[in-house]
């Protein structure tokens, strides 16, 4: 993409009321725009990152056997009354339709996914299966000051699984744990993310949160370094030893909840009378699990983890572009390189803008944070070289023009 064509620009000044680092960095670099507290537009660069995170998650959900659907965001009051959550779900956005009936904007989708699954399933032969969606959720959050970390409107992946028995749910749940760990690793958050024990409700002793260490986190977790797992704050009050090795040596740390998985048991199937006939023709309650990931919160988390005083440093897998190609008054030669790199399939942001100093271009490149930067200048052309630098390091390398593509291939798959 040519930067001269990008309708957004980087900005130096941002509103003082935007106090969170992730929102400041993303707004300055032109990834998002704020419309109101907890309400943001994803601009072209930001949407590229969001889509990359989404695609990684989709691949992994498909590998778990999840079938993708898109459920409505507008939900009638009746389904929330069925589960007794109309008055009990925190932060539900409620509204009245022109038919004078009440509705809620979807904050989570057990109330939609359960009766949906019920329509297509009445026998053990139809089970198990799982459905998921990537969807905008709405929550009337009281504190919406943490940028993308706590939106009033935000993107979530939610998967719901349906089983004949607790054992079948347990098996699936274990697979989901592994898949979740794989997702955070692919997003560059593997080392900083801990599977965290949380209290489980009526149907299991524990549920699990996935918590990424960060000083910007709103949660406190208690890490067992031996088992590489953690316990959340509520559970440490109930149980102050590691659930895996019983060690008392737990380290407190701030963290961001980037996902969670939950054995729902029959909580929702009971409410909707969602039963199936087993092999002997007996009617039984369907057993369910729910599995969430905060996609836009993950984007904020990556920014909180990967940055320096100059801006964002995107991990390659989620970077808006792998390469930022900067022309310093040498558009003709840079244009050739841009075309070559595109032909090979590299994703390139090409700073072809006129009338900007090299300093301004380099500042923008640091703010935007693509992993690899190339500079084409008069001096480079004379020596038949291109300047190469990783965003995460300060060293500069001069690469022979003819070796450029092979050199990049070492880094960009
Ligand atoms: P929190 O305790 O942070 O409010 P939650 O327990 O309400 O989270 P869930 O209802 O389980 O979260 O939602 C699933 C995932 O969606 C969470 O793990 C989190 O990553 C993300 N999420 C929840 N609320 C928000 C929000 N307001 N903005 C962005 N992401 C969110
Ligand atoms: Mg919440």
Tab-separated table of C-alpha atoms and ligand atoms in Angstrom:
chain	number	residue	atom	x	y	z
A	1	UNK	CA	0.000	0.000	0.000
A	2	UNK	CA	1.183	3.506	-0.857
A	3	UNK	CA	1.311	5.753	2.146
A	4	UNK	CA	0.511	8.740	-0.067
A	5	UNK	CA	-2.918	7.153	-0.672
A	6	UNK	CA	-3.684	6.388	2.974
A	7	UNK	CA	-6.487	8.752	4.030
A	8	UNK	CA	-5.336	8.722	7.674
A	9	UNK	CA	-2.229	10.326	9.090
A	10	UNK	CA	-0.184	9.984	12.230
A	11	UNK	CA	-0.890	12.648	14.837
A	12	UNK	CA	1.222	14.253	17.537
A	13	UNK	CA	-1.571	15.615	19.690
A	14	UNK	CA	-4.198	13.426	21.242
A	15	UNK	CA	-6.907	14.289	23.681
A	16	UNK	CA	-5.793	14.413	27.321
A	17	UNK	CA	-8.744	12.308	28.426
A	18	UNK	CA	-7.264	9.319	26.575
A	19	UNK	CA	-5.142	8.008	29.432
A	20	UNK	CA	-4.397	4.430	28.403
A	21	UNK	CA	-1.148	3.688	26.597
A	22	UNK	CA	-2.669	1.343	24.021
A	23	UNK	CA	-5.230	3.933	22.890
A	24	UNK	CA	-2.648	6.726	22.815
A	25	UNK	CA	-0.204	4.682	20.754
A	26	UNK	CA	-2.896	3.370	18.381
A	27	UNK	CA	-4.500	6.784	17.858
A	28	UNK	CA	-1.165	8.566	17.298
A	29	UNK	CA	-0.108	5.965	14.745
A	30	UNK	CA	-3.449	6.119	12.918
A	31	UNK	CA	-4.786	2.636	13.728
A	32	UNK	CA	-7.974	3.647	15.529
A	33	UNK	CA	-10.135	6.725	16.073
A	34	UNK	CA	-12.180	7.441	19.169
A	35	UNK	CA	-15.858	8.326	18.806
A	36	UNK	CA	-16.796	8.189	22.504
A	37	UNK	CA	-15.768	6.446	25.733
A	38	UNK	CA	-15.098	2.821	24.846
A	39	UNK	CA	-16.190	3.339	21.205
A	40	UNK	CA	-13.622	3.239	18.413
A	41	UNK	CA	-13.334	3.101	14.622
A	42	UNK	CA	-10.756	0.712	13.197
A	43	UNK	CA	-8.892	2.627	10.480
A	44	UNK	CA	-7.218	0.862	7.508
A	45	UNK	CA	-3.998	0.038	9.403
A	46	UNK	CA	-5.892	-0.999	12.529
A	47	UNK	CA	-8.340	-3.147	10.632
A	48	UNK	CA	-5.450	-5.032	9.013
A	49	UNK	CA	-4.129	-5.939	12.467
A	50	UNK	CA	-7.584	-6.868	13.752
A	51	UNK	CA	-8.152	-9.101	10.712
A	52	UNK	CA	-4.825	-10.867	11.223
A	53	UNK	CA	-5.672	-11.633	14.840
A	54	UNK	CA	-9.131	-12.774	13.741
A	55	UNK	CA	-7.748	-15.079	11.051
A	56	UNK	CA	-5.334	-16.771	13.439
A	57	UNK	CA	-8.206	-17.391	15.853
A	58	UNK	CA	-10.535	-18.652	13.092
A	59	UNK	CA	-7.963	-21.180	11.903
A	60	UNK	CA	-7.610	-22.536	15.411
A	61	UNK	CA	-11.377	-22.640	16.019
A	62	UNK	CA	-11.795	-24.577	12.782
A	63	UNK	CA	-9.135	-27.013	13.980
A	64	UNK	CA	-11.275	-27.534	17.112
A	65	UNK	CA	-14.131	-28.506	14.821
A	66	UNK	CA	-16.001	-25.222	15.374
A	67	UNK	CA	-18.524	-24.279	12.678
A	68	UNK	CA	-18.625	-20.563	12.040
A	69	UNK	CA	-21.936	-18.701	12.253
A	70	UNK	CA	-22.952	-15.077	12.747
A	71	UNK	CA	-25.680	-14.556	15.310
A	72	UNK	CA	-27.710	-11.371	15.656
A	73	UNK	CA	-26.477	-8.583	17.899
A	74	UNK	CA	-30.056	-7.466	18.552
A	75	UNK	CA	-31.720	-9.920	20.913
A	76	UNK	CA	-35.291	-10.020	22.286
A	77	UNK	CA	-35.899	-9.669	26.015
A	78	UNK	CA	-37.667	-13.050	26.125
A	79	UNK	CA	-34.479	-15.113	25.689
A	80	UNK	CA	-32.842	-13.284	28.587
A	81	UNK	CA	-35.913	-13.854	30.727
A	82	UNK	CA	-35.742	-17.568	29.955
A	83	UNK	CA	-32.288	-17.739	31.554
A	84	UNK	CA	-33.097	-15.201	34.275
A	85	UNK	CA	-30.371	-12.846	33.091
A	86	UNK	CA	-32.454	-9.830	31.919
A	87	UNK	CA	-32.056	-8.269	35.369
A	88	UNK	CA	-28.929	-10.118	36.401
A	89	UNK	CA	-26.412	-9.673	33.619
A	90	UNK	CA	-24.076	-6.803	34.411
A	91	UNK	CA	-23.863	-4.066	31.835
A	92	UNK	CA	-26.556	-5.231	29.407
A	93	UNK	CA	-27.461	-2.458	26.941
A	94	UNK	CA	-31.271	-2.395	26.770
A	95	UNK	CA	-33.481	-0.664	24.260
A	96	UNK	CA	-37.089	-0.476	23.104
A	97	UNK	CA	-38.119	-1.301	19.527
A	98	UNK	CA	-40.802	0.439	17.451
A	99	UNK	CA	-43.026	-2.519	18.386
A	100	UNK	CA	-42.736	-1.288	22.011
A	101	UNK	CA	-40.952	-4.529	22.888
A	102	UNK	CA	-37.674	-4.564	24.759
A	103	UNK	CA	-34.367	-5.796	23.366
A	104	UNK	CA	-30.779	-6.144	24.498
A	105	UNK	CA	-27.651	-5.650	22.424
A	106	UNK	CA	-25.776	-8.940	22.598
A	107	UNK	CA	-23.215	-8.940	25.406
A	108	UNK	CA	-22.657	-12.706	25.137
A	109	UNK	CA	-24.621	-15.338	23.210
A	110	UNK	CA	-25.646	-18.320	25.326
A	111	UNK	CA	-29.201	-16.956	25.008
A	112	UNK	CA	-29.011	-17.185	21.210
A	113	UNK	CA	-26.705	-20.173	20.656
A	114	UNK	CA	-28.622	-22.548	22.964
A	115	UNK	CA	-32.084	-22.283	21.329
A	116	UNK	CA	-30.337	-22.192	17.932
A	117	UNK	CA	-28.533	-25.497	18.551
A	118	UNK	CA	-31.752	-26.947	19.978
A	119	UNK	CA	-33.549	-26.445	16.638
A	120	UNK	CA	-31.188	-28.876	14.911
A	121	UNK	CA	-30.526	-31.416	17.625
A	122	UNK	CA	-32.768	-33.903	19.396
A	123	UNK	CA	-30.775	-37.134	19.390
A	124	UNK	CA	-27.380	-38.353	20.615
A	125	UNK	CA	-26.666	-38.864	16.908
A	126	UNK	CA	-26.553	-35.075	16.438
A	127	UNK	CA	-23.966	-34.575	19.199
A	128	UNK	CA	-21.307	-33.356	19.864
A	129	UNK	CA	-20.799	-30.175	17.849
A	130	UNK	CA	-19.599	-26.642	18.373
A	131	UNK	CA	-20.385	-23.298	16.805
A	132	UNK	CA	-18.499	-20.026	16.981
A	133	UNK	CA	-18.674	-16.483	15.754
A	134	UNK	CA	-16.522	-13.406	15.476
A	135	UNK	CA	-18.871	-10.658	16.499
A	136	UNK	CA	-19.244	-7.186	17.916
A	137	UNK	CA	-20.406	-7.295	21.512
A	138	UNK	CA	-21.983	-4.473	23.505
A	139	UNK	CA	-21.561	-3.890	27.215
A	140	UNK	CA	-22.432	-0.818	29.194
A	141	UNK	CA	-19.093	-0.889	31.027
A	142	UNK	CA	-18.779	1.620	33.854
A	143	UNK	CA	-15.061	2.122	33.422
A	144	UNK	CA	-14.269	2.564	29.761
A	145	UNK	CA	-10.953	4.335	30.145
A	146	UNK	CA	-8.581	1.598	29.101
A	147	UNK	CA	-8.804	2.102	25.334
A	148	UNK	CA	-9.444	-1.072	23.365
A	149	UNK	CA	-8.941	-3.088	26.524
A	150	UNK	CA	-12.419	-2.294	27.825
A	151	UNK	CA	-14.735	-1.210	25.052
A	152	UNK	CA	-18.467	-0.558	25.291
A	153	UNK	CA	-18.481	-2.048	21.812
A	154	UNK	CA	-15.774	-4.638	21.159
A	155	UNK	CA	-14.910	-7.634	19.009
A	156	UNK	CA	-15.114	-11.084	20.572
A	157	UNK	CA	-14.776	-14.672	19.441
A	158	UNK	CA	-17.294	-16.831	21.261
A	159	UNK	CA	-17.581	-20.572	20.792
A	160	UNK	CA	-20.253	-22.828	22.308
A	161	UNK	CA	-19.911	-26.612	22.486
A	162	UNK	CA	-22.722	-29.139	22.959
A	163	UNK	CA	-22.218	-32.649	24.382
A	164	UNK	CA	-24.037	-35.778	25.511
A	165	UNK	CA	-22.048	-36.064	28.743
A	166	UNK	CA	-19.788	-34.328	31.190
A	167	UNK	CA	-16.904	-36.629	30.088
A	168	UNK	CA	-17.302	-35.603	26.488
A	169	UNK	CA	-17.287	-31.939	27.530
A	170	UNK	CA	-14.181	-32.573	29.679
A	171	UNK	CA	-12.342	-34.027	26.665
A	172	UNK	CA	-13.279	-31.143	24.426
A	173	UNK	CA	-12.423	-28.628	27.141
A	174	UNK	CA	-8.911	-30.075	27.362
A	175	UNK	CA	-8.445	-29.719	23.624
A	176	UNK	CA	-9.679	-26.137	23.853
A	177	UNK	CA	-7.043	-25.383	26.510
A	178	UNK	CA	-4.311	-26.527	24.139
A	179	UNK	CA	-5.763	-24.600	21.200
A	180	UNK	CA	-5.998	-21.441	23.310
A	181	UNK	CA	-2.322	-21.731	24.267
A	182	UNK	CA	-1.436	-22.151	20.579
A	183	UNK	CA	-3.384	-19.003	19.701
A	184	UNK	CA	-1.553	-16.832	22.231
A	185	UNK	CA	1.787	-18.231	21.041
A	186	UNK	CA	0.970	-17.396	17.430
A	187	UNK	CA	0.080	-13.863	18.510
A	188	UNK	CA	3.487	-13.430	20.146
A	189	UNK	CA	2.021	-13.585	23.655
A	190	UNK	CA	2.934	-17.191	24.487
A	191	UNK	CA	5.594	-16.424	27.089
A	192	UNK	CA	3.567	-13.730	28.840
A	193	UNK	CA	0.242	-15.585	28.958
A	194	UNK	CA	-0.768	-17.872	31.834
A	195	UNK	CA	-3.645	-20.269	32.007
A	196	UNK	CA	-5.291	-19.109	35.208
A	197	UNK	CA	-7.592	-21.055	37.481
A	198	UNK	CA	-10.828	-19.285	38.349
A	199	UNK	CA	-13.828	-20.494	40.264
A	200	UNK	CA	-16.063	-22.604	38.083
A	201	UNK	CA	-19.649	-22.104	39.161
A	202	UNK	CA	-22.074	-24.953	39.794
A	203	UNK	CA	-20.787	-27.459	37.226
A	204	UNK	CA	-17.039	-27.676	37.680
A	205	UNK	CA	-14.531	-26.819	40.324
A	206	UNK	CA	-12.644	-24.442	38.030
A	207	UNK	CA	-13.028	-22.396	34.911
A	208	UNK	CA	-9.936	-20.989	33.226
A	209	UNK	CA	-8.904	-17.517	32.209
A	210	UNK	CA	-5.975	-16.736	29.959
A	211	UNK	CA	-4.085	-13.827	31.464
A	212	UNK	CA	-1.263	-11.869	29.813
A	213	UNK	CA	1.220	-10.173	32.112
A	214	UNK	CA	1.167	-6.392	31.770
A	215	UNK	CA	1.345	-3.409	34.094
A	216	UNK	CA	-1.675	-2.088	32.208
A	217	UNK	CA	-3.675	-5.106	33.391
A	218	UNK	CA	-6.778	-4.615	35.517
A	219	UNK	CA	-6.505	-8.075	37.123
A	220	UNK	CA	-4.150	-9.563	39.706
A	221	UNK	CA	-3.009	-13.158	39.260
A	222	UNK	CA	-0.880	-15.474	41.403
A	223	UNK	CA	1.693	-17.421	39.400
A	224	UNK	CA	3.211	-20.804	40.183
A	225	UNK	CA	6.537	-20.576	38.298
A	226	UNK	CA	7.061	-24.314	38.559
A	227	UNK	CA	3.792	-25.272	36.837
A	228	UNK	CA	3.590	-22.116	34.674
A	229	UNK	CA	-0.032	-21.605	35.625
A	230	UNK	CA	-1.770	-19.029	37.807
A	231	UNK	CA	-4.764	-18.533	40.095
A	232	UNK	CA	-6.993	-15.469	39.900
A	233	UNK	CA	-7.787	-13.124	42.755
A	234	UNK	CA	-11.180	-14.586	43.699
A	235	UNK	CA	-9.801	-18.097	43.891
A	236	UNK	CA	-6.679	-17.168	45.865
A	237	UNK	CA	-9.162	-16.091	48.542
A	238	UNK	CA	-10.678	-19.592	48.496
A	239	UNK	CA	-7.516	-21.551	47.849
A	240	UNK	CA	-3.995	-20.244	48.370
A	241	UNK	CA	-1.923	-23.117	46.954
A	242	UNK	CA	-1.150	-24.094	43.361
A	243	UNK	CA	-4.014	-26.341	42.125
A	244	UNK	CA	-1.478	-28.525	40.270
A	245	UNK	CA	1.468	-28.960	42.674
A	246	UNK	CA	0.068	-27.528	45.925
A	247	UNK	CA	3.041	-25.189	46.232
A	248	UNK	CA	2.525	-22.090	48.366
A	249	UNK	CA	5.126	-20.126	46.467
A	250	UNK	CA	2.925	-17.955	44.318
A	251	UNK	CA	4.021	-14.677	42.753
A	252	UNK	CA	1.527	-11.813	42.381
A	253	UNK	CA	1.428	-9.978	39.039
A	254	UNK	CA	-0.812	-7.615	37.076
A	255	UNK	CA	-2.413	-9.148	34.012
A	256	UNK	CA	-4.957	-8.659	31.225
A	257	UNK	CA	-7.689	-11.283	30.735
A	258	UNK	CA	-7.447	-12.127	27.029
A	259	UNK	CA	-9.824	-15.080	27.030
A	260	UNK	CA	-11.625	-17.618	29.134
A	261	UNK	CA	-13.176	-21.059	28.915
A	262	UNK	CA	-16.049	-22.280	31.002
A	263	UNK	CA	-17.914	-25.532	31.582
A	264	UNK	CA	-21.518	-24.376	31.535
A	265	UNK	CA	-22.849	-27.851	32.277
A	266	UNK	CA	-26.650	-27.813	31.956
A	267	UNK	CA	-27.146	-24.204	33.149
A	268	UNK	CA	-28.508	-23.064	29.770
A	269	UNK	CA	-29.860	-26.320	28.333
A	270	UNK	CA	-32.025	-26.631	31.452
A	271	UNK	CA	-33.395	-23.107	31.002
A	272	UNK	CA	-34.348	-23.777	27.372
A	273	UNK	CA	-35.405	-27.407	27.916
A	274	UNK	CA	-32.720	-28.457	25.472
A	275	UNK	CA	-32.768	-32.266	25.765
A	276	UNK	CA	-31.712	-35.129	23.515
A	277	UNK	CA	-32.694	-38.797	23.308
A	278	UNK	CA	-29.868	-41.138	24.251
A	279	UNK	CA	-29.208	-44.626	22.782
A	280	UNK	CA	-31.906	-46.131	24.986
A	281	UNK	CA	-34.452	-43.514	24.018
A	282	UNK	CA	-34.158	-41.720	27.356
A	283	UNK	CA	-34.375	-37.901	27.424
A	284	UNK	CA	-31.255	-36.209	28.815
A	285	UNK	CA	-30.017	-32.644	29.216
A	286	UNK	CA	-27.379	-31.419	26.771
A	287	UNK	CA	-24.074	-30.486	28.431
A	288	UNK	CA	-22.425	-27.243	27.272
A	289	UNK	CA	-19.168	-25.311	27.298
A	290	UNK	CA	-18.450	-21.646	26.397
A	291	UNK	CA	-15.127	-20.290	25.176
A	292	UNK	CA	-14.433	-16.549	24.708
A	293	UNK	CA	-11.549	-14.493	23.363
A	294	UNK	CA	-11.420	-10.685	23.383
A	295	UNK	CA	-10.109	-9.920	19.905
A	296	UNK	CA	-9.951	-6.121	20.139
A	297	UNK	CA	-8.634	-6.443	23.696
A	298	UNK	CA	-5.879	-8.673	22.296
A	299	UNK	CA	-4.878	-5.903	19.899
A	300	UNK	CA	-4.564	-3.545	22.883
A	301	UNK	CA	-2.640	-6.197	24.814
A	302	UNK	CA	-0.106	-6.700	22.024
A	303	UNK	CA	0.474	-2.921	21.983
A	304	UNK	CA	0.893	-2.842	25.759
A	305	UNK	CA	3.458	-5.671	25.573
A	306	UNK	CA	5.327	-4.695	22.399
A	307	UNK	CA	6.395	-1.051	22.361
A	308	UNK	CA	9.200	1.369	23.106
A	309	UNK	CA	9.266	5.132	23.646
A	310	UNK	CA	8.973	5.680	19.888
A	311	UNK	CA	5.838	3.630	19.297
A	312	UNK	CA	4.502	0.150	18.606
A	313	UNK	CA	6.651	-2.888	17.643
A	314	UNK	CA	4.257	-5.392	16.012
A	315	UNK	CA	5.095	-9.107	16.028
A	316	UNK	CA	5.272	-10.230	12.393
A	317	UNK	CA	2.134	-12.421	12.541
A	318	UNK	CA	-0.136	-9.489	13.358
A	319	UNK	CA	1.779	-6.574	11.799
A	320	UNK	CA	-0.263	-4.370	9.436
A	321	UNK	CA	2.591	-4.779	6.927
A	322	UNK	CA	5.764	-6.833	7.258
A	323	UNK	CA	7.964	-4.253	5.536
A	324	UNK	CA	7.944	-0.466	5.641
A	325	UNK	CA	9.742	0.753	2.525
A	326	UNK	CA	10.839	4.365	2.768
A	327	UNK	CA	11.865	6.428	-0.191
A	328	UNK	CA	14.062	9.400	0.602
A	329	UNK	CA	13.604	11.443	-2.583
A	330	UNK	CA	14.262	8.361	-4.712
A	331	UNK	CA	10.784	7.328	-5.765
A	332	UNK	CA	11.870	5.850	-9.064
A	333	UNK	CA	14.215	3.249	-7.573
A	334	UNK	CA	11.962	2.691	-4.546
A	335	UNK	CA	9.028	2.106	-6.895
A	336	UNK	CA	10.972	-0.698	-8.579
A	337	UNK	CA	11.707	-2.297	-5.219
A	338	UNK	CA	8.068	-1.890	-4.142
A	339	UNK	CA	6.885	-3.764	-7.228
A	340	UNK	CA	9.464	-6.525	-6.812
A	341	UNK	CA	8.532	-7.078	-3.180
A	342	UNK	CA	4.818	-7.124	-4.002
A	343	UNK	CA	5.453	-9.643	-6.768
A	344	UNK	CA	7.146	-11.969	-4.319
A	345	UNK	CA	4.138	-11.601	-2.023
A	346	UNK	CA	5.562	-9.455	0.768
A	347	UNK	CA	3.161	-7.063	2.461
A	348	UNK	CA	4.713	-3.640	2.046
A	349	UNK	CA	3.770	-0.179	3.223
A	350	UNK	CA	5.533	2.160	0.781
A	351	UNK	CA	6.267	5.652	2.057
A	352	UNK	CA	6.206	7.414	-1.295
A	353	UNK	CA	5.084	10.748	0.159
A	354	UNK	CA	6.725	13.881	-1.239
A	355	UNK	CA	7.703	16.929	0.786
A	356	UNK	CA	8.377	15.127	4.041
A	357	UNK	CA	11.820	15.059	5.635
A	358	UNK	CA	13.524	11.718	6.209
A	359	UNK	CA	13.224	12.439	9.941
A	360	UNK	CA	9.442	12.781	9.698
A	361	UNK	CA	9.199	9.561	7.710
A	362	UNK	CA	11.347	7.664	10.198
A	363	UNK	CA	9.269	8.940	13.122
A	364	UNK	CA	6.125	7.713	11.396
A	365	UNK	CA	7.705	4.326	10.703
A	366	UNK	CA	8.623	3.977	14.380
A	367	UNK	CA	5.103	4.970	15.463
A	368	UNK	CA	3.430	2.530	13.056
A	369	UNK	CA	5.800	-0.252	14.044
A	370	UNK	CA	6.138	-2.575	11.014
A	371	UNK	CA	8.766	-5.210	11.902
A	372	UNK	CA	11.217	-4.450	9.040
A	373	UNK	CA	12.228	-1.084	7.583
A	374	UNK	CA	13.980	-0.403	4.288
A	375	UNK	CA	15.397	2.964	3.231
A	376	UNK	CA	16.188	3.902	-0.345
A	377	UNK	CA	18.307	7.060	-0.592
A	378	UNK	CA	20.630	8.637	-3.155
A	379	UNK	CA	23.650	7.372	-1.220
A	380	UNK	CA	22.272	3.803	-1.187
A	381	UNK	CA	21.598	3.825	-4.897
A	382	UNK	CA	25.178	4.919	-5.651
A	383	UNK	CA	26.533	2.009	-3.626
A	384	UNK	CA	23.814	-0.363	-4.967
A	385	UNK	CA	22.582	-1.089	-1.478
A	386	UNK	CA	19.422	-0.768	0.579
A	387	UNK	CA	19.361	0.077	4.268
A	388	UNK	CA	17.638	-2.600	6.387
A	389	UNK	CA	16.602	-2.313	10.026
A	390	UNK	CA	14.465	-4.325	12.407
A	391	UNK	CA	11.962	-2.216	14.360
A	392	UNK	CA	12.932	-4.077	17.527
A	393	UNK	CA	16.681	-3.368	17.185
A	394	UNK	CA	18.798	-0.293	16.636
A	395	UNK	CA	21.455	-1.796	14.340
A	396	UNK	CA	21.324	-0.930	10.671
A	397	UNK	CA	22.439	-3.363	7.965
A	398	UNK	CA	23.387	-2.458	4.415
A	399	UNK	CA	22.054	-5.097	2.026
A	400	UNK	CA	23.250	-5.471	-1.545
A	401	UNK	CA	20.427	-4.506	-3.858
A	402	UNK	CA	20.594	-7.864	-5.660
A	403	UNK	CA	20.383	-9.777	-2.337
A	404	UNK	CA	17.445	-7.812	-0.957
A	405	UNK	CA	14.666	-10.309	-1.617
A	406	UNK	CA	16.628	-13.272	-0.323
A	407	UNK	CA	17.609	-11.290	2.741
A	408	UNK	CA	13.975	-10.452	3.505
A	409	UNK	CA	12.952	-14.054	2.948
A	410	UNK	CA	15.064	-14.951	5.981
A	411	UNK	CA	12.633	-12.980	8.102
A	412	UNK	CA	9.303	-12.806	6.283
A	413	UNK	CA	7.772	-16.118	5.297
B	1	LIG	P1	-13.682	-8.724	32.401
B	1	LIG	O1	-13.585	-9.409	33.728
B	1	LIG	O2	-12.369	-8.205	31.916
B	1	LIG	O3	-14.780	-7.713	32.349
B	1	LIG	P2	-15.406	-10.765	31.449
B	1	LIG	O4	-15.229	-11.837	32.468
B	1	LIG	O5	-16.586	-9.868	31.562
B	1	LIG	O6	-14.070	-9.874	31.360
B	1	LIG	P3	-16.263	-12.494	29.275
B	1	LIG	O7	-17.669	-12.127	29.459
B	1	LIG	O8	-15.885	-13.853	29.657
B	1	LIG	O9	-15.330	-11.421	30.005
B	1	LIG	O10	-15.806	-12.210	27.765
B	1	LIG	C1	-14.842	-13.021	27.077
B	1	LIG	C2	-13.603	-12.185	26.739
B	1	LIG	O11	-13.960	-10.969	26.098
B	1	LIG	C3	-12.803	-11.759	27.946
B	1	LIG	O12	-11.894	-12.766	28.327
B	1	LIG	C4	-12.075	-10.526	27.446
B	1	LIG	O13	-10.883	-10.900	26.771
B	1	LIG	C5	-13.045	-9.940	26.442
B	1	LIG	N1	-13.786	-8.789	26.998
B	1	LIG	C6	-14.706	-8.787	27.993
B	1	LIG	N2	-15.198	-7.557	28.203
B	1	LIG	C7	-14.564	-6.743	27.306
B	1	LIG	C8	-14.651	-5.352	27.008
B	1	LIG	N3	-15.482	-4.541	27.669
B	1	LIG	N4	-13.847	-4.861	26.020
B	1	LIG	C9	-13.011	-5.668	25.333
B	1	LIG	N5	-12.897	-6.991	25.557
B	1	LIG	C10	-13.662	-7.524	26.535
B	2	LIG	MG1	-16.843	-7.981	32.362
